[in-house]
GROMACS .gro file of C-alpha atoms in nm:
model
  464
    1MET     CA    1   0.000   0.000   0.000
    2PHE     CA    2   0.126   0.346  -0.082
    3LYS     CA    3   0.031   0.688   0.047
    4LEU     CA    4   0.116   1.045  -0.056
    5SER     CA    5   0.393   1.206   0.145
    6ALA     CA    6   0.281   1.494   0.366
    7LEU     CA    7   0.469   1.744   0.147
    8CYS     CA    8   0.317   1.618  -0.179
    9PHE     CA    9  -0.027   1.607  -0.024
   10ALA     CA   10   0.001   1.961   0.105
   11THR     CA   11   0.122   2.083  -0.233
   12LEU     CA   12  -0.167   1.920  -0.416
   13VAL     CA   13  -0.417   2.060  -0.167
   14ALA     CA   14  -0.273   2.410  -0.211
   15LEU     CA   15  -0.290   2.385  -0.589
   16HIS     CA   16  -0.642   2.253  -0.610
   17ALA     CA   17  -0.810   2.371  -0.289
   18PRO     CA   18  -1.010   2.666  -0.435
   19ALA     CA   19  -1.168   2.459  -0.711
   20ALA     CA   20  -1.220   2.159  -0.487
   21LEU     CA   21  -1.381   2.365  -0.210
   22ALA     CA   22  -1.613   2.537  -0.455
   23GLN     CA   23  -1.715   2.206  -0.604
   24ASP     CA   24  -1.768   2.039  -0.265
   25ALA     CA   25  -1.970   2.332  -0.131
   26ALA     CA   26  -2.224   2.281  -0.408
   27ARG     CA   27  -2.266   1.909  -0.334
   28PRO     CA   28  -2.482   1.746  -0.066
   29ALA     CA   29  -2.290   1.612   0.232
   30SER     CA   30  -2.389   1.253   0.147
   31GLU     CA   31  -2.230   1.283  -0.199
   32GLN     CA   32  -1.914   1.432  -0.052
   33ALA     CA   33  -1.896   1.148   0.199
   34LEU     CA   34  -1.936   0.886  -0.076
   35ALA     CA   35  -1.663   1.048  -0.283
   36SER     CA   36  -1.434   1.051   0.021
   37ARG     CA   37  -1.494   0.682   0.088
   38ILE     CA   38  -1.413   0.586  -0.271
   39ASP     CA   39  -1.106   0.810  -0.274
   40ALA     CA   40  -0.980   0.659   0.052
   41ALA     CA   41  -1.008   0.309  -0.097
   42ILE     CA   42  -0.827   0.400  -0.420
   43ALA     CA   43  -0.554   0.647  -0.320
   44PRO     CA   44  -0.326   0.393  -0.145
   45TYR     CA   45  -0.272   0.204  -0.473
   46TYR     CA   46  -0.093   0.494  -0.644
   47LYS     CA   47   0.232   0.660  -0.535
   48ALA     CA   48   0.264   1.032  -0.601
   49ASP     CA   49   0.592   0.984  -0.791
   50ALA     CA   50   0.494   0.671  -0.989
   51PRO     CA   51   0.272   0.598  -1.290
   52GLY     CA   52  -0.083   0.691  -1.202
   53ALA     CA   53  -0.447   0.676  -1.298
   54THR     CA   54  -0.752   0.880  -1.379
   55ILE     CA   55  -1.090   0.771  -1.249
   56ILE     CA   56  -1.449   0.878  -1.283
   57VAL     CA   57  -1.753   0.746  -1.097
   58THR     CA   58  -2.099   0.858  -1.203
   59GLN     CA   59  -2.441   0.774  -1.065
   60ASP     CA   60  -2.750   0.841  -1.273
   61GLY     CA   61  -2.549   1.081  -1.487
   62LYS     CA   62  -2.406   1.283  -1.197
   63THR     CA   63  -2.034   1.279  -1.122
   64VAL     CA   64  -1.960   1.124  -0.783
   65LEU     CA   65  -1.581   1.122  -0.812
   66ARG     CA   66  -1.345   1.257  -1.077
   67LYS     CA   67  -0.982   1.243  -0.980
   68ALA     CA   68  -0.625   1.173  -1.087
   69TYR     CA   69  -0.344   1.001  -0.901
   70GLY     CA   70   0.030   0.971  -0.954
   71MET     CA   71   0.231   1.078  -1.256
   72ALA     CA   72   0.136   1.123  -1.619
   73ASP     CA   73   0.506   1.112  -1.710
   74VAL     CA   74   0.751   0.985  -1.452
   75ALA     CA   75   1.065   1.087  -1.642
   76LYS     CA   76   0.944   1.446  -1.681
   77GLY     CA   77   0.789   1.470  -1.334
   78LYS     CA   78   0.452   1.558  -1.485
   79ALA     CA   79   0.156   1.495  -1.257
   80MET     CA   80  -0.157   1.321  -1.379
   81THR     CA   81  -0.468   1.538  -1.411
   82PRO     CA   82  -0.831   1.421  -1.449
   83ASP     CA   83  -0.848   1.553  -1.807
   84THR     CA   84  -0.542   1.358  -1.924
   85ALA     CA   85  -0.591   1.136  -2.229
   86LEU     CA   86  -0.466   0.776  -2.217
   87ARG     CA   87  -0.471   0.474  -2.445
   88LEU     CA   88  -0.783   0.262  -2.400
   89GLY     CA   89  -0.653  -0.072  -2.527
   90SER     CA   90  -0.939  -0.316  -2.576
   91ILE     CA   91  -1.208  -0.079  -2.449
   92THR     CA   92  -1.176   0.026  -2.814
   93LYS     CA   93  -1.375  -0.286  -2.901
   94GLN     CA   94  -1.704  -0.145  -2.774
   95PHE     CA   95  -1.668   0.154  -3.007
   96THR     CA   96  -1.597  -0.079  -3.299
   97ALA     CA   97  -1.894  -0.296  -3.203
   98VAL     CA   98  -2.126   0.005  -3.185
   99GLY     CA   99  -1.999   0.121  -3.525
  100ILE     CA  100  -2.101  -0.215  -3.669
  101LEU     CA  101  -2.437  -0.203  -3.489
  102MET     CA  102  -2.508   0.147  -3.620
  103LEU     CA  103  -2.461   0.008  -3.971
  104LEU     CA  104  -2.692  -0.279  -3.872
  105ASP     CA  105  -2.963  -0.035  -3.761
  106GLU     CA  106  -2.922   0.146  -4.094
  107GLY     CA  107  -2.984  -0.179  -4.283
  108LYS     CA  108  -2.635  -0.191  -4.431
  109LEU     CA  109  -2.544  -0.529  -4.286
  110ALA     CA  110  -2.693  -0.821  -4.092
  111LEU     CA  111  -2.540  -1.003  -3.799
  112ASP     CA  112  -2.562  -1.334  -3.984
  113ASP     CA  113  -2.394  -1.198  -4.297
  114ASP     CA  114  -2.094  -1.404  -4.400
  115ILE     CA  115  -1.784  -1.187  -4.369
  116THR     CA  116  -1.696  -1.264  -4.732
  117LYS     CA  117  -1.989  -1.044  -4.832
  118PHE     CA  118  -1.771  -0.748  -4.731
  119LEU     CA  119  -1.425  -0.906  -4.742
  120PRO     CA  120  -1.457  -1.131  -5.049
  121GLU     CA  121  -1.089  -1.225  -5.058
  122TYR     CA  122  -1.082  -1.353  -4.699
  123PRO     CA  123  -1.027  -1.733  -4.704
  124THR     CA  124  -1.287  -1.892  -4.475
  125ARG     CA  125  -1.196  -2.248  -4.580
  126ALA     CA  126  -1.552  -2.344  -4.668
  127LYS     CA  127  -1.668  -2.239  -4.319
  128ARG     CA  128  -1.939  -1.983  -4.258
  129ILE     CA  129  -1.794  -1.702  -4.045
  130THR     CA  130  -2.045  -1.430  -3.967
  131ILE     CA  131  -2.030  -1.072  -3.843
  132GLU     CA  132  -2.173  -1.197  -3.513
  133HIS     CA  133  -1.892  -1.451  -3.479
  134LEU     CA  134  -1.641  -1.166  -3.504
  135LEU     CA  135  -1.829  -0.955  -3.247
  136THR     CA  136  -1.847  -1.240  -2.995
  137HIS     CA  137  -1.495  -1.392  -3.029
  138THR     CA  138  -1.640  -1.717  -3.159
  139SER     CA  139  -1.507  -1.714  -3.517
  140GLY     CA  140  -1.223  -1.962  -3.470
  141ILE     CA  141  -0.986  -1.722  -3.647
  142VAL     CA  142  -0.638  -1.711  -3.493
  143SER     CA  143  -0.573  -1.396  -3.288
  144TYR     CA  144  -0.287  -1.218  -3.460
  145THR     CA  145  -0.147  -1.082  -3.133
  146SER     CA  146  -0.077  -1.438  -3.014
  147ARG     CA  147   0.113  -1.537  -3.328
  148ALA     CA  148   0.488  -1.596  -3.312
  149GLY     CA  149   0.678  -1.284  -3.409
  150PHE     CA  150   0.401  -1.035  -3.336
  151GLU     CA  151   0.588  -0.847  -3.066
  152ARG     CA  152   0.910  -0.849  -3.268
  153ASN     CA  153   0.734  -0.679  -3.561
  154SER     CA  154   0.494  -0.462  -3.362
  155THR     CA  155   0.669  -0.135  -3.448
  156ASN     CA  156   0.615  -0.181  -3.821
  157HIS     CA  157   0.353   0.043  -3.979
  158MET     CA  158   0.098  -0.178  -4.152
  159SER     CA  159  -0.190  -0.112  -4.389
  160VAL     CA  160  -0.524  -0.271  -4.300
  161SER     CA  161  -0.499  -0.523  -4.583
  162GLY     CA  162  -0.134  -0.589  -4.507
  163MET     CA  163  -0.212  -0.673  -4.145
  164ILE     CA  164  -0.497  -0.903  -4.245
  165ASP     CA  165  -0.256  -1.082  -4.478
  166THR     CA  166  -0.042  -1.178  -4.178
  167PHE     CA  167  -0.311  -1.400  -4.027
  168LYS     CA  168  -0.574  -1.478  -4.290
  169ASN     CA  169  -0.407  -1.799  -4.414
  170ASP     CA  170  -0.374  -1.957  -4.069
  171PRO     CA  171  -0.600  -2.258  -4.007
  172LEU     CA  172  -0.905  -2.195  -3.789
  173ASP     CA  173  -0.867  -2.289  -3.424
  174PHE     CA  174  -1.219  -2.434  -3.411
  175GLU     CA  175  -1.551  -2.452  -3.592
  176PRO     CA  176  -1.714  -2.105  -3.591
  177GLY     CA  177  -1.974  -2.064  -3.315
  178THR     CA  178  -1.860  -2.363  -3.109
  179ARG     CA  179  -1.613  -2.197  -2.871
  180PHE     CA  180  -1.533  -1.862  -2.715
  181SER     CA  181  -1.171  -1.753  -2.754
  182TYR     CA  182  -1.085  -1.386  -2.702
  183ASN     CA  183  -0.962  -1.267  -3.036
  184ASN     CA  184  -0.812  -0.941  -3.163
  185SER     CA  185  -0.826  -1.056  -3.526
  186GLY     CA  186  -1.206  -1.052  -3.519
  187TYR     CA  187  -1.221  -0.687  -3.421
  188PHE     CA  188  -0.949  -0.597  -3.669
  189LEU     CA  189  -1.168  -0.748  -3.941
  190LEU     CA  190  -1.471  -0.558  -3.810
  191GLY     CA  191  -1.276  -0.237  -3.862
  192ALA     CA  192  -1.216  -0.341  -4.223
  193VAL     CA  193  -1.589  -0.412  -4.263
  194ILE     CA  194  -1.671  -0.063  -4.131
  195GLU     CA  195  -1.432   0.088  -4.386
  196LYS     CA  196  -1.578  -0.119  -4.671
  197ILE     CA  197  -1.940  -0.024  -4.597
  198SER     CA  198  -1.888   0.340  -4.496
  199GLY     CA  199  -1.622   0.428  -4.751
  200GLN     CA  200  -1.428   0.601  -4.472
  201PRO     CA  201  -1.110   0.511  -4.285
  202TYR     CA  202  -1.191   0.365  -3.944
  203ALA     CA  203  -1.037   0.668  -3.769
  204LYS     CA  204  -1.262   0.907  -3.961
  205PHE     CA  205  -1.573   0.693  -3.909
  206VAL     CA  206  -1.547   0.685  -3.529
  207GLU     CA  207  -1.462   1.055  -3.528
  208GLU     CA  208  -1.758   1.167  -3.738
  209ARG     CA  209  -2.017   0.912  -3.632
  210ILE     CA  210  -1.938   0.883  -3.259
  211PHE     CA  211  -1.687   1.129  -3.114
  212LYS     CA  212  -1.809   1.453  -3.270
  213PRO     CA  213  -2.185   1.392  -3.218
  214LEU     CA  214  -2.123   1.303  -2.853
  215ASP     CA  215  -1.884   1.596  -2.794
  216MET     CA  216  -1.601   1.357  -2.707
  217GLN     CA  217  -1.340   1.620  -2.787
  218HIS     CA  218  -1.038   1.432  -2.657
  219SER     CA  219  -1.115   1.088  -2.801
  220ALA     CA  220  -0.952   0.968  -3.121
  221TYR     CA  221  -0.769   0.695  -3.303
  222GLU     CA  222  -0.418   0.764  -3.173
  223GLY     CA  223  -0.236   0.984  -3.423
  224HIS     CA  224  -0.563   1.143  -3.542
  225GLU     CA  225  -0.634   1.367  -3.241
  226ARG     CA  226  -0.840   1.679  -3.316
  227ASN     CA  227  -0.770   1.885  -3.004
  228PRO     CA  228  -0.461   1.951  -2.794
  229GLY     CA  229  -0.469   1.836  -2.436
  230PRO     CA  230  -0.259   1.660  -2.174
  231ARG     CA  231  -0.143   1.311  -2.272
  232ALA     CA  232  -0.001   1.044  -2.046
  233ALA     CA  233   0.320   0.861  -2.127
  234GLY     CA  234   0.310   0.483  -2.107
  235HIS     CA  235   0.523   0.298  -1.853
  236THR     CA  236   0.635  -0.054  -1.784
  237LYS     CA  237   0.829  -0.220  -1.504
  238GLY     CA  238   1.184  -0.313  -1.602
  239TRP     CA  239   1.475  -0.474  -1.422
  240PHE     CA  240   1.579  -0.142  -1.269
  241GLY     CA  241   1.238   0.009  -1.196
  242VAL     CA  242   0.980   0.196  -1.398
  243THR     CA  243   1.074   0.279  -1.755
  244SER     CA  244   0.907   0.393  -2.076
  245SER     CA  245   0.686   0.134  -2.241
  246LYS     CA  246   0.788  -0.050  -2.554
  247PRO     CA  247   0.709   0.128  -2.881
  248LEU     CA  248   0.411   0.013  -3.086
  249SER     CA  249   0.274   0.115  -3.424
  250MET     CA  250  -0.091   0.198  -3.361
  251SER     CA  251  -0.170   0.072  -3.710
  252GLN     CA  252  -0.149  -0.276  -3.559
  253PRO     CA  253  -0.406  -0.262  -3.275
  254TYR     CA  254  -0.636  -0.067  -3.515
  255ALA     CA  255  -1.007  -0.134  -3.445
  256ALA     CA  256  -0.916  -0.381  -3.169
  257GLY     CA  257  -0.727  -0.133  -2.950
  258SER     CA  258  -0.597   0.195  -3.095
  259LEU     CA  259  -0.826   0.456  -2.939
  260VAL     CA  260  -0.730   0.717  -2.679
  261SER     CA  261  -0.970   0.899  -2.452
  262THR     CA  262  -1.030   1.065  -2.116
  263VAL     CA  263  -1.254   0.955  -1.830
  264ASP     CA  264  -1.476   1.256  -1.900
  265ASP     CA  265  -1.530   1.145  -2.258
  266LEU     CA  266  -1.595   0.787  -2.147
  267ALA     CA  267  -1.864   0.910  -1.909
  268ARG     CA  268  -2.024   1.098  -2.201
  269TRP     CA  269  -2.003   0.781  -2.409
  270ASP     CA  270  -2.171   0.571  -2.139
  271ALA     CA  271  -2.449   0.827  -2.087
  272ALA     CA  272  -2.518   0.847  -2.461
  273ILE     CA  273  -2.513   0.476  -2.541
  274THR     CA  274  -2.735   0.385  -2.247
  275ALA     CA  275  -2.979   0.667  -2.332
  276GLY     CA  276  -3.030   0.526  -2.682
  277LYS     CA  277  -2.859   0.808  -2.870
  278LEU     CA  278  -2.666   0.577  -3.104
  279LEU     CA  279  -2.852   0.246  -3.123
  280LYS     CA  280  -3.209   0.122  -3.130
  281PRO     CA  281  -3.317  -0.015  -2.789
  282ALA     CA  282  -3.339  -0.373  -2.917
  283THR     CA  283  -2.992  -0.349  -3.069
  284TRP     CA  284  -2.842  -0.214  -2.746
  285GLN     CA  285  -3.014  -0.491  -2.551
  286LYS     CA  286  -2.861  -0.753  -2.778
  287ALA     CA  287  -2.515  -0.595  -2.747
  288THR     CA  288  -2.527  -0.637  -2.370
  289THR     CA  289  -2.666  -0.991  -2.370
  290GLY     CA  290  -2.423  -1.280  -2.352
  291TYR     CA  291  -2.383  -1.480  -2.673
  292VAL     CA  292  -2.475  -1.849  -2.653
  293LEU     CA  293  -2.264  -2.113  -2.830
  294ALA     CA  294  -2.401  -2.373  -3.067
  295ASP     CA  295  -2.418  -2.629  -2.783
  296GLY     CA  296  -2.613  -2.391  -2.557
  297LYS     CA  297  -2.323  -2.289  -2.334
  298PRO     CA  298  -2.307  -1.920  -2.238
  299THR     CA  299  -2.003  -1.709  -2.322
  300ASN     CA  300  -2.078  -1.416  -2.088
  301TYR     CA  301  -1.976  -1.183  -2.370
  302GLY     CA  302  -2.201  -0.968  -2.587
  303TYR     CA  303  -2.083  -0.734  -2.861
  304GLY     CA  304  -1.782  -0.550  -2.719
  305TRP     CA  305  -1.893  -0.588  -2.356
  306GLN     CA  306  -1.840  -0.864  -2.102
  307ILE     CA  307  -2.152  -0.968  -1.913
  308GLY     CA  308  -2.126  -1.055  -1.546
  309LYS     CA  309  -2.208  -0.954  -1.191
  310LEU     CA  310  -2.052  -0.740  -0.922
  311ARG     CA  311  -2.151  -0.803  -0.562
  312GLY     CA  312  -2.451  -0.994  -0.693
  313VAL     CA  313  -2.588  -0.728  -0.929
  314PRO     CA  314  -2.572  -0.729  -1.313
  315MET     CA  315  -2.267  -0.566  -1.469
  316VAL     CA  316  -2.142  -0.493  -1.821
  317SER     CA  317  -1.773  -0.418  -1.850
  318HIS     CA  318  -1.451  -0.439  -2.046
  319GLY     CA  319  -1.083  -0.403  -1.979
  320GLY     CA  320  -0.786  -0.313  -2.189
  321GLY     CA  321  -0.414  -0.378  -2.188
  322ILE     CA  322  -0.172  -0.224  -2.437
  323ASN     CA  323   0.192  -0.116  -2.429
  324GLY     CA  324   0.226   0.115  -2.129
  325PHE     CA  325  -0.141   0.123  -2.027
  326SER     CA  326  -0.408  -0.082  -1.846
  327THR     CA  327  -0.775   0.016  -1.836
  328TYR     CA  328  -1.116  -0.095  -1.714
  329ALA     CA  329  -1.469   0.044  -1.738
  330LEU     CA  330  -1.790  -0.099  -1.596
  331ARG     CA  331  -2.157  -0.019  -1.568
  332LEU     CA  332  -2.412  -0.147  -1.317
  333PRO     CA  333  -2.734  -0.095  -1.516
  334GLN     CA  334  -2.980  -0.134  -1.229
  335GLN     CA  335  -2.800   0.116  -1.006
  336LYS     CA  336  -2.702   0.342  -1.301
  337ILE     CA  337  -2.341   0.341  -1.182
  338TYR     CA  338  -2.053   0.391  -1.425
  339VAL     CA  339  -1.684   0.365  -1.338
  340ALA     CA  340  -1.383   0.411  -1.565
  341VAL     CA  341  -1.022   0.368  -1.453
  342LEU     CA  342  -0.738   0.447  -1.694
  343THR     CA  343  -0.378   0.381  -1.588
  344ASN     CA  344  -0.048   0.456  -1.760
  345SER     CA  345   0.138   0.141  -1.663
  346ASP     CA  346   0.115  -0.212  -1.796
  347ASP     CA  347   0.245  -0.350  -1.464
  348ALA     CA  348  -0.003  -0.619  -1.363
  349LYS     CA  349   0.033  -0.577  -0.985
  350ILE     CA  350  -0.249  -0.324  -0.940
  351GLN     CA  351  -0.521  -0.403  -1.191
  352PRO     CA  352  -0.766  -0.126  -1.288
  353GLU     CA  353  -1.040  -0.391  -1.281
  354MET     CA  354  -0.988  -0.429  -0.907
  355VAL     CA  355  -0.984  -0.052  -0.851
  356ALA     CA  356  -1.300   0.001  -1.057
  357SER     CA  357  -1.476  -0.287  -0.886
  358LYS     CA  358  -1.394  -0.156  -0.539
  359ALA     CA  359  -1.517   0.191  -0.635
  360ALA     CA  360  -1.843   0.056  -0.780
  361ALA     CA  361  -1.907  -0.167  -0.478
  362ILE     CA  362  -1.867   0.130  -0.243
  363ALA     CA  363  -2.095   0.339  -0.464
  364ILE     CA  364  -2.379   0.087  -0.431
  365GLY     CA  365  -2.329   0.053  -0.056
  366ASN     CA  366  -2.196  -0.303  -0.069
  367PRO     CA  367  -1.817  -0.274  -0.039
  368PHE     CA  368  -1.583  -0.567  -0.061
  369PRO     CA  369  -1.465  -0.691   0.281
  370ASP     CA  370  -1.129  -0.565   0.398
  371PHE     CA  371  -0.968  -0.897   0.484
  372LYS     CA  372  -0.705  -0.916   0.757
  373ALA     CA  373  -0.438  -1.184   0.763
  374VAL     CA  374  -0.455  -1.454   1.032
  375LYS     CA  375  -0.220  -1.739   1.121
  376ILE     CA  376  -0.321  -2.101   1.064
  377GLY     CA  377  -0.123  -2.417   1.126
  378ASP     CA  378   0.060  -2.646   0.887
  379ALA     CA  379  -0.188  -2.928   0.949
  380LEU     CA  380  -0.470  -2.726   0.795
  381LEU     CA  381  -0.252  -2.621   0.502
  382ASP     CA  382  -0.165  -2.986   0.439
  383ALA     CA  383  -0.535  -3.076   0.447
  384TYR     CA  384  -0.601  -2.829   0.166
  385ALA     CA  385  -0.304  -2.940  -0.046
  386GLY     CA  386  -0.404  -3.128  -0.359
  387THR     CA  387  -0.544  -3.089  -0.710
  388TYR     CA  388  -0.891  -2.952  -0.788
  389ARG     CA  389  -1.067  -2.976  -1.124
  390ILE     CA  390  -1.164  -2.647  -1.298
  391ASP     CA  391  -1.285  -2.803  -1.624
  392ALA     CA  392  -1.188  -3.073  -1.871
  393ASN     CA  393  -0.866  -2.892  -1.962
  394ALA     CA  394  -0.754  -2.715  -1.645
  395THR     CA  395  -0.685  -2.780  -1.277
  396ARG     CA  396  -0.599  -2.574  -0.972
  397SER     CA  397  -0.336  -2.718  -0.737
  398PHE     CA  398  -0.243  -2.620  -0.381
  399LYS     CA  399   0.065  -2.701  -0.175
  400ARG     CA  400   0.225  -2.591   0.151
  401ASP     CA  401   0.550  -2.405   0.104
  402ASN     CA  402   0.740  -2.260   0.401
  403GLY     CA  403   0.427  -2.216   0.609
  404LYS     CA  404   0.226  -2.063   0.324
  405LEU     CA  405  -0.041  -2.202   0.091
  406VAL     CA  406   0.060  -2.169  -0.273
  407MET     CA  407  -0.196  -2.198  -0.554
  408GLN     CA  408  -0.115  -2.269  -0.917
  409ARG     CA  409  -0.357  -2.296  -1.205
  410SER     CA  410  -0.266  -2.491  -1.520
  411ASN     CA  411  -0.014  -2.301  -1.735
  412ARG     CA  412  -0.001  -2.005  -1.496
  413GLU     CA  413   0.242  -1.872  -1.239
  414PRO     CA  414   0.206  -1.982  -0.874
  415ILE     CA  415   0.041  -1.740  -0.631
  416THR     CA  416   0.099  -1.731  -0.256
  417LEU     CA  417  -0.232  -1.698  -0.071
  418THR     CA  418  -0.297  -1.522   0.261
  419PRO     CA  419  -0.541  -1.676   0.513
  420TYR     CA  420  -0.818  -1.460   0.659
  421ALA     CA  421  -0.994  -1.753   0.832
  422ASN     CA  422  -0.925  -2.121   0.899
  423ASP     CA  423  -1.085  -2.215   0.568
  424GLY     CA  424  -1.058  -1.889   0.371
  425PHE     CA  425  -0.774  -1.721   0.180
  426PHE     CA  426  -0.737  -1.407  -0.029
  427MET     CA  427  -0.510  -1.330  -0.322
  428PRO     CA  428  -0.272  -1.033  -0.287
  429ASP     CA  429  -0.375  -0.716  -0.476
  430SER     CA  430  -0.697  -0.885  -0.580
  431LEU     CA  431  -1.063  -0.919  -0.484
  432THR     CA  432  -1.054  -1.295  -0.536
  433THR     CA  433  -1.105  -1.523  -0.235
  434ILE     CA  434  -1.060  -1.899  -0.199
  435VAL     CA  435  -1.275  -2.098   0.047
  436PHE     CA  436  -1.226  -2.469   0.117
  437ALA     CA  437  -1.528  -2.685   0.195
  438ARG     CA  438  -1.570  -3.029   0.351
  439ASN     CA  439  -1.808  -3.318   0.291
  440ALA     CA  440  -2.025  -3.497   0.547
  441LYS     CA  441  -1.722  -3.700   0.658
  442GLY     CA  442  -1.527  -3.385   0.738
  443GLU     CA  443  -1.291  -3.434   0.444
  444VAL     CA  444  -1.187  -3.140   0.225
  445SER     CA  445  -1.388  -3.209  -0.092
  446HIS     CA  446  -1.390  -2.891  -0.298
  447VAL     CA  447  -1.283  -2.528  -0.315
  448VAL     CA  448  -1.504  -2.229  -0.392
  449VAL     CA  449  -1.345  -1.941  -0.582
  450HIS     CA  450  -1.519  -1.606  -0.538
  451SER     CA  451  -1.413  -1.355  -0.802
  452GLN     CA  452  -1.584  -1.032  -0.912
  453GLY     CA  453  -1.928  -1.152  -0.811
  454SER     CA  454  -1.897  -1.500  -0.958
  455GLU     CA  455  -1.871  -1.823  -0.763
  456LEU     CA  456  -1.683  -2.118  -0.910
  457ILE     CA  457  -1.674  -2.462  -0.746
  458ASN     CA  458  -1.370  -2.682  -0.816
  459GLU     CA  459  -1.404  -3.044  -0.703
  460ARG     CA  460  -1.105  -3.219  -0.552
  461VAL     CA  461  -0.938  -3.481  -0.771
  462GLY     CA  462  -0.906  -3.820  -0.599
  463ALA     CA  463  -0.952  -3.904  -0.232
  464PRO     CA  464  -0.859  -3.638   0.024
   0.00000   0.00000   0.00000
């Protein structure tokens, strides 16, 4: 946990006190108290002299909290401000999806159109790949960002057709519509479809059809900004501390991740899209409904939005990760809460998803518990040690290591857990908790993983 030094805090208060006092004086005491609670929960995650974040929390269209933390540029000593623009990463996908859906509402395409209707030279190998498959990550097309050599060549400027050429001849990973596999290629292709139908470059389409009508003055395809304004530098964690992020040609993320924006513009976007200013009500409803696979299994993903729950209430959300930046935005439709967190570091320790989730939970009056570490004995740790089945292809294993319980999921790095009760553990810098359960014989039989409102039960493999 990090906190501002007294000197830095005093300096910031002196710089911003008049505006802050004027703003607070006009707000009811209950709103000020809510903003203070959210701020108190978020501030410790960001050091004053390290990469920072901008955050906005709105409720029924009113701003609850709008604040910046840390540095916009560590090397230059430039502080983050709430109006700073940052890369969005994959939050871009919801703008691409809405662009496609606007064309749908105009009768210029159908969700079940084969993509070869608009991209006739794309080799689908006698498979029917639809626009909806691209929107829902169920096309089976290989994601170009996971291909060997992508990072090595990521600074090369690429045309849209040239980038498509790099992955179009790869075999499909699976039959379209039968599996969900998060896929940047699908959204790259959707950008090409937008260009084909509209006759405009993707950057110009989102500018003229979305950003300008919604007065999103500081949102753009990076490199096509219309207005000057503060920009954050991207950072990464190197061997010797924080450094500048790796370079990237923004021609490569394209419609899957090349937009920049501010939290103010994102709040305008959320207010407009939920008020029906861009899409027909039925189209918006479909966009925020989870797609169902051919075998009836849910994907919990709509068109550019993930579908889930937070503290037991419905949530639509999406995150983003791109060189130097990590982002997350969520909406709780029933409570009319919107939260966006944009950070200028791709260090995975403090995830914006966790920060946004904590802020939203406080806003609805159901905060996540603040777990405190307790000590439990080796005998209990040994009782929990073993392998637990996640699904047909993955397991979760636990072992005691130097008086600690270590968890490792298939093909992932081990994580040391901290106990908060005899049968409960929490993950560091996370809202995920692990609870072990016993059968009627008193034997440890399964583990329950609580994460972001979901509850997953993993059965123990073999006899305890």
